[in-house]
Amino acid sequence: MTITQLQYVLAVAEHKNFTSAAEKCFVTQPTLSMQIQKLEEELDVQIFDRSKKPIQLTDVGEKIVQQAKNIVNESTRIKDIVDQQKGFIGGDFKLGIIPTVTPTLLPMFMAAFIKKYPKVNLIVEERPTEEIIRMLKNGQLYAAIAATPLEQDTIKQIVINYDPVVAYGPESNPAFAKKEFEIEDLEMNLNNILLLQDGHCFRNNILNICKAKGLQQDNHFSIECGSFETMMKLADEGLGMTLLPYLHTLDLSEKAKAKLRHFKAPQPSREVSLIYNKKELKVHIIDALRSTINGVVRGAIAFQDVQIISPTNKK
């Protein structure tokens, strides 16, 4: 039994196809199939049921895959220990990031990080928070950027920014006649607040704002959208108002920015953190990433008079 054979097994289990797994492992399909067959013969069990399409794991195969994940993950940690000892910042680094942060925060730091640390092969995967947590625990990601705090004892969370929430809507709305918005102003707009669809952590943030202030939001939010852009377009058509993270407003036109209203201090905001498994060994790369992100974000947001709006964000 070899680490390579276990890697091949994991690839087939993930892709449910020998050809796709071979492509991922950069070997020919016959080579991969032969190595898995040798492992099955050595163990005297069948790991995959090849009669089904797509290929399925057998019952014992399910257990073997779980153990293979642990063995492969632990084998890579030896090199991580050596790299950390030498202070080497390089190699593959898989970073997860939630969808509502990707279009704003990622472009701000990625080029700077790659330029400063050219030996790091940064692999970015956009995932929802629940999937990110699972992948961190399974060793499929080294770190991630997500809305926090999270109720996860095994996950380390380092705050990288507090992104203030701002209101966006038509100037005909009475609440937008004021230069600054107040959370209480949301009460008069509960019937026409545009929200992201269920599953987005920013949606939960907004609902928590209302809940914290005792505002009754049940059955009031009639329109749910898949993106901030869609919500803004609907607001422009007079179908309601919406709430946006401040970073998402930086590249708006002057005409669009005129429709923004900031909240009075302390501003509601969402906490965004760099998170990783407490057992993770690539902390030297994580520290480099944190330093780079802080350097670019601090120039975009004034860190003052902010208030974390959500005690827990599970999505």
XYZ file of C-alpha atoms in Angstrom:
315
model
C 0.000 0.000 0.000
C 1.383 3.390 -0.990
C 0.376 7.041 -0.520
C 0.084 7.319 -4.297
C -2.414 4.468 -4.446
C -4.513 6.136 -1.738
C -4.402 9.421 -3.652
C -5.720 7.624 -6.723
C -8.533 6.097 -4.660
C -9.517 9.525 -3.324
C -9.510 10.991 -6.829
C -11.854 8.290 -8.139
C -14.096 8.648 -5.083
C -14.344 12.386 -5.758
C -14.912 12.266 -9.522
C -16.724 8.886 -9.706
C -14.898 8.307 -12.950
C -11.492 6.721 -13.636
C -10.682 8.926 -16.630
C -11.433 12.180 -14.809
C -9.511 10.991 -11.759
C -6.489 10.124 -13.897
C -6.529 13.594 -15.454
C -6.570 15.175 -12.016
C -3.636 13.012 -10.919
C -1.715 13.679 -14.170
C -1.376 9.994 -15.026
C -2.866 7.782 -17.709
C -6.138 6.033 -16.996
C -4.593 2.525 -17.308
C -1.882 3.449 -14.784
C -4.400 4.703 -12.247
C -6.705 1.718 -12.734
C -3.827 -0.745 -12.379
C -2.627 0.805 -9.104
C -6.120 0.758 -7.598
C -6.581 -2.850 -8.690
C -3.269 -3.765 -7.035
C -4.444 -2.144 -3.819
C -7.747 -4.043 -3.961
C -5.873 -7.300 -4.502
C -3.536 -6.548 -1.598
C -6.458 -5.792 0.723
C -8.583 -8.591 -0.778
C -11.620 -6.292 -1.029
C -13.389 -4.337 -3.740
C -13.233 -0.579 -3.106
C -15.363 0.478 -6.075
C -18.474 -0.980 -7.640
C -17.570 -0.588 -11.310
C -20.899 -2.003 -12.525
C -22.699 1.208 -11.581
C -22.643 4.471 -13.506
C -21.288 6.676 -12.114
C -18.852 4.477 -10.206
C -19.855 3.979 -6.575
C -17.941 3.073 -3.435
C -18.688 -0.252 -1.814
C -19.521 -0.310 1.893
C -15.949 -1.177 2.837
C -14.751 1.301 0.217
C -16.528 4.107 2.102
C -14.544 3.246 5.241
C -11.278 2.941 3.305
C -11.767 6.378 1.725
C -12.326 7.998 5.121
C -9.108 6.500 6.454
C -7.250 7.311 3.217
C -8.130 10.985 3.657
C -6.528 10.987 7.093
C -3.406 9.194 5.885
C -2.895 11.416 2.811
C -3.512 14.599 4.803
C -1.082 13.552 7.507
C 1.570 12.595 4.948
C 1.551 16.122 3.508
C 2.017 17.614 6.972
C 5.608 16.311 7.134
C 6.620 18.648 4.318
C 4.638 21.453 5.940
C 6.655 20.988 9.153
C 9.918 21.230 7.220
C 8.753 24.279 5.234
C 7.643 26.049 8.388
C 10.948 25.297 10.109
C 12.863 26.725 7.147
C 10.526 29.706 6.805
C 9.776 28.721 3.223
C 6.647 30.391 1.870
C 5.673 28.447 -1.208
C 3.824 25.468 -2.647
C 0.123 24.867 -3.216
C -2.246 26.752 -0.942
C -5.996 26.156 -1.243
C -8.054 29.104 -0.063
C -11.833 29.102 0.255
C -13.879 32.288 0.072
C -17.606 32.984 0.418
C -19.471 34.323 -2.663
C -20.444 37.681 -1.144
C -16.781 38.498 -0.483
C -15.189 37.140 -3.670
C -15.928 40.010 -6.119
C -14.751 42.753 -3.761
C -12.060 41.520 -1.386
C -10.316 38.978 -3.640
C -9.267 41.475 -6.374
C -7.963 43.823 -3.678
C -5.285 41.481 -2.323
C -4.667 38.645 -4.794
C -2.308 40.453 -7.184
C -0.342 41.937 -4.287
C -0.005 38.542 -2.604
C 1.110 36.759 -5.771
C 3.686 39.469 -6.472
C 5.074 39.360 -2.938
C 5.036 35.562 -2.636
C 5.598 34.202 -6.173
C 6.457 30.701 -4.934
C 2.962 30.209 -3.520
C 0.502 28.581 -5.913
C -2.697 30.171 -4.611
C -5.756 28.064 -5.499
C -9.001 29.912 -4.730
C -12.334 28.099 -4.406
C -15.618 29.977 -3.967
C -17.825 28.064 -1.533
C -20.672 28.689 0.941
C -19.682 28.833 4.604
C -21.020 25.401 5.566
C -19.016 23.747 2.790
C -15.920 25.729 3.718
C -16.105 24.509 7.312
C -16.450 20.909 6.149
C -13.510 21.240 3.752
C -11.306 22.827 6.426
C -12.045 19.943 8.777
C -11.320 17.401 6.026
C -8.063 19.060 5.029
C -9.363 20.005 1.572
C -8.696 23.700 2.257
C -5.803 25.258 4.159
C -7.671 28.450 5.035
C -10.715 30.472 4.041
C -12.260 33.930 4.178
C -15.758 33.998 5.658
C -18.200 36.038 7.712
C -17.708 35.407 11.423
C -18.002 34.684 14.302
C -18.584 30.977 13.799
C -19.513 28.487 16.501
C -16.730 26.070 15.627
C -14.318 24.943 18.357
C -11.827 23.465 15.890
C -11.652 26.550 13.659
C -9.297 29.454 14.364
C -10.699 32.869 13.378
C -8.592 35.976 12.728
C -10.565 39.134 11.961
C -9.275 40.902 8.855
C -11.933 43.575 8.514
C -15.270 44.950 9.642
C -17.230 45.758 6.514
C -19.847 48.446 7.300
C -23.375 47.954 5.998
C -24.849 50.751 3.860
C -28.369 51.354 2.558
C -29.153 51.720 -1.149
C -32.446 52.885 -2.553
C -34.459 55.455 -4.481
C -34.262 59.074 -3.365
C -38.081 59.114 -3.365
C -37.995 56.933 -0.250
C -38.639 59.247 2.762
C -35.887 57.601 4.789
C -33.348 58.515 2.091
C -34.114 62.198 2.484
C -31.757 62.145 5.462
C -27.993 62.251 5.001
C -27.452 59.402 7.463
C -29.523 56.288 7.972
C -30.534 54.809 11.303
C -31.284 51.166 11.948
C -34.725 52.203 13.153
C -35.387 53.561 9.655
C -35.539 49.954 8.472
C -38.853 49.510 10.288
C -40.682 51.789 7.869
C -39.182 49.799 4.961
C -39.761 46.248 6.146
C -42.333 45.602 3.437
C -39.926 46.283 0.582
C -36.400 45.360 1.649
C -34.624 43.364 -1.052
C -32.549 40.486 0.308
C -30.159 37.888 -1.024
C -31.598 34.399 -1.363
C -31.512 31.981 1.529
C -28.048 30.439 1.881
C -26.091 33.716 1.713
C -24.462 34.736 4.981
C -25.101 38.443 4.278
C -28.829 37.709 4.286
C -28.452 36.331 7.799
C -26.540 39.461 8.781
C -29.430 41.695 7.765
C -32.024 39.532 9.500
C -29.897 39.680 12.645
C -29.818 43.475 12.493
C -33.606 43.518 12.535
C -33.802 40.879 15.248
C -31.316 42.722 17.468
C -33.408 45.893 17.229
C -36.681 44.051 17.816
C -37.943 44.736 14.313
C -40.537 42.268 13.079
C -39.273 40.980 9.752
C -41.359 37.794 9.422
C -43.234 37.559 6.105
C -42.219 41.078 5.127
C -39.378 40.419 2.702
C -41.187 39.656 -0.511
C -38.331 39.685 -3.041
C -35.158 37.624 -2.759
C -32.285 37.918 -5.243
C -29.164 36.015 -6.195
C -26.746 38.949 -6.326
C -26.165 42.474 -5.060
C -26.311 43.750 -8.643
C -29.811 42.363 -9.108
C -31.004 43.914 -5.865
C -29.611 47.304 -6.880
C -31.312 47.142 -10.291
C -34.643 46.304 -8.655
C -34.172 49.183 -6.229
C -33.448 51.487 -9.187
C -36.811 50.425 -10.637
C -38.534 51.540 -7.462
C -39.256 48.052 -6.166
C -37.688 48.642 -2.771
C -34.415 49.334 -0.996
C -31.544 47.053 -0.138
C -28.503 46.826 2.105
C -24.959 46.310 0.846
C -21.508 45.677 2.321
C -19.429 48.845 2.020
C -16.651 47.169 0.009
C -19.191 46.374 -2.693
C -19.873 50.085 -3.179
C -16.306 51.250 -3.848
C -16.495 50.853 -7.628
C -19.999 52.226 -8.092
C -20.591 55.213 -10.345
C -21.109 58.633 -8.788
C -24.766 58.414 -9.796
C -25.171 55.135 -7.916
C -23.230 56.390 -4.900
C -25.726 59.235 -4.578
C -28.309 56.572 -3.677
C -26.234 55.270 -0.759
C -26.862 56.174 2.847
C -24.408 55.335 5.618
C -25.682 54.444 9.058
C -25.015 56.645 12.051
C -22.272 55.461 14.392
C -21.906 52.868 15.671
C -22.323 51.521 12.157
C -23.695 48.005 11.755
C -21.125 45.874 9.999
C -20.238 42.316 9.208
C -17.109 40.757 10.612
C -14.934 39.082 7.973
C -12.167 36.743 9.080
C -9.407 34.505 7.847
C -10.274 31.075 9.245
C -8.400 27.784 9.389
C -8.258 24.463 11.204
C -6.436 24.775 14.529
C -4.292 21.790 13.496
C -3.206 23.477 10.256
C 0.574 23.652 9.791
C 0.748 26.173 6.945
C 0.356 29.016 9.434
C 3.383 30.812 7.973
C 1.506 31.196 4.672
C -1.676 32.133 6.518
C 0.222 34.869 8.366
C 1.595 36.161 5.059
C -1.926 36.190 3.615
C -3.333 37.997 6.650
C -0.628 40.640 6.494
C -1.245 41.259 2.790
C -5.018 41.514 3.193
C -4.753 43.881 6.152
C -2.398 46.090 4.197
C -4.830 46.659 1.329
C -8.115 46.620 3.243
C -7.144 49.176 5.866
C -6.746 51.711 3.109
C -10.318 51.137 1.951
C -12.231 51.121 5.235
C -11.986 53.373 8.248
C -11.963 51.040 11.228
C -13.975 53.070 13.705
C -17.346 53.015 15.448
C -18.381 49.671 14.039
C -20.620 47.099 15.594
C -20.734 43.398 14.775
C -24.260 42.689 13.660
C -24.400 38.918 13.914
C -23.485 36.687 16.861
C -23.393 33.642 14.590
C -23.158 33.127 10.839
C -23.710 29.533 9.796
C -24.160 30.083 6.072
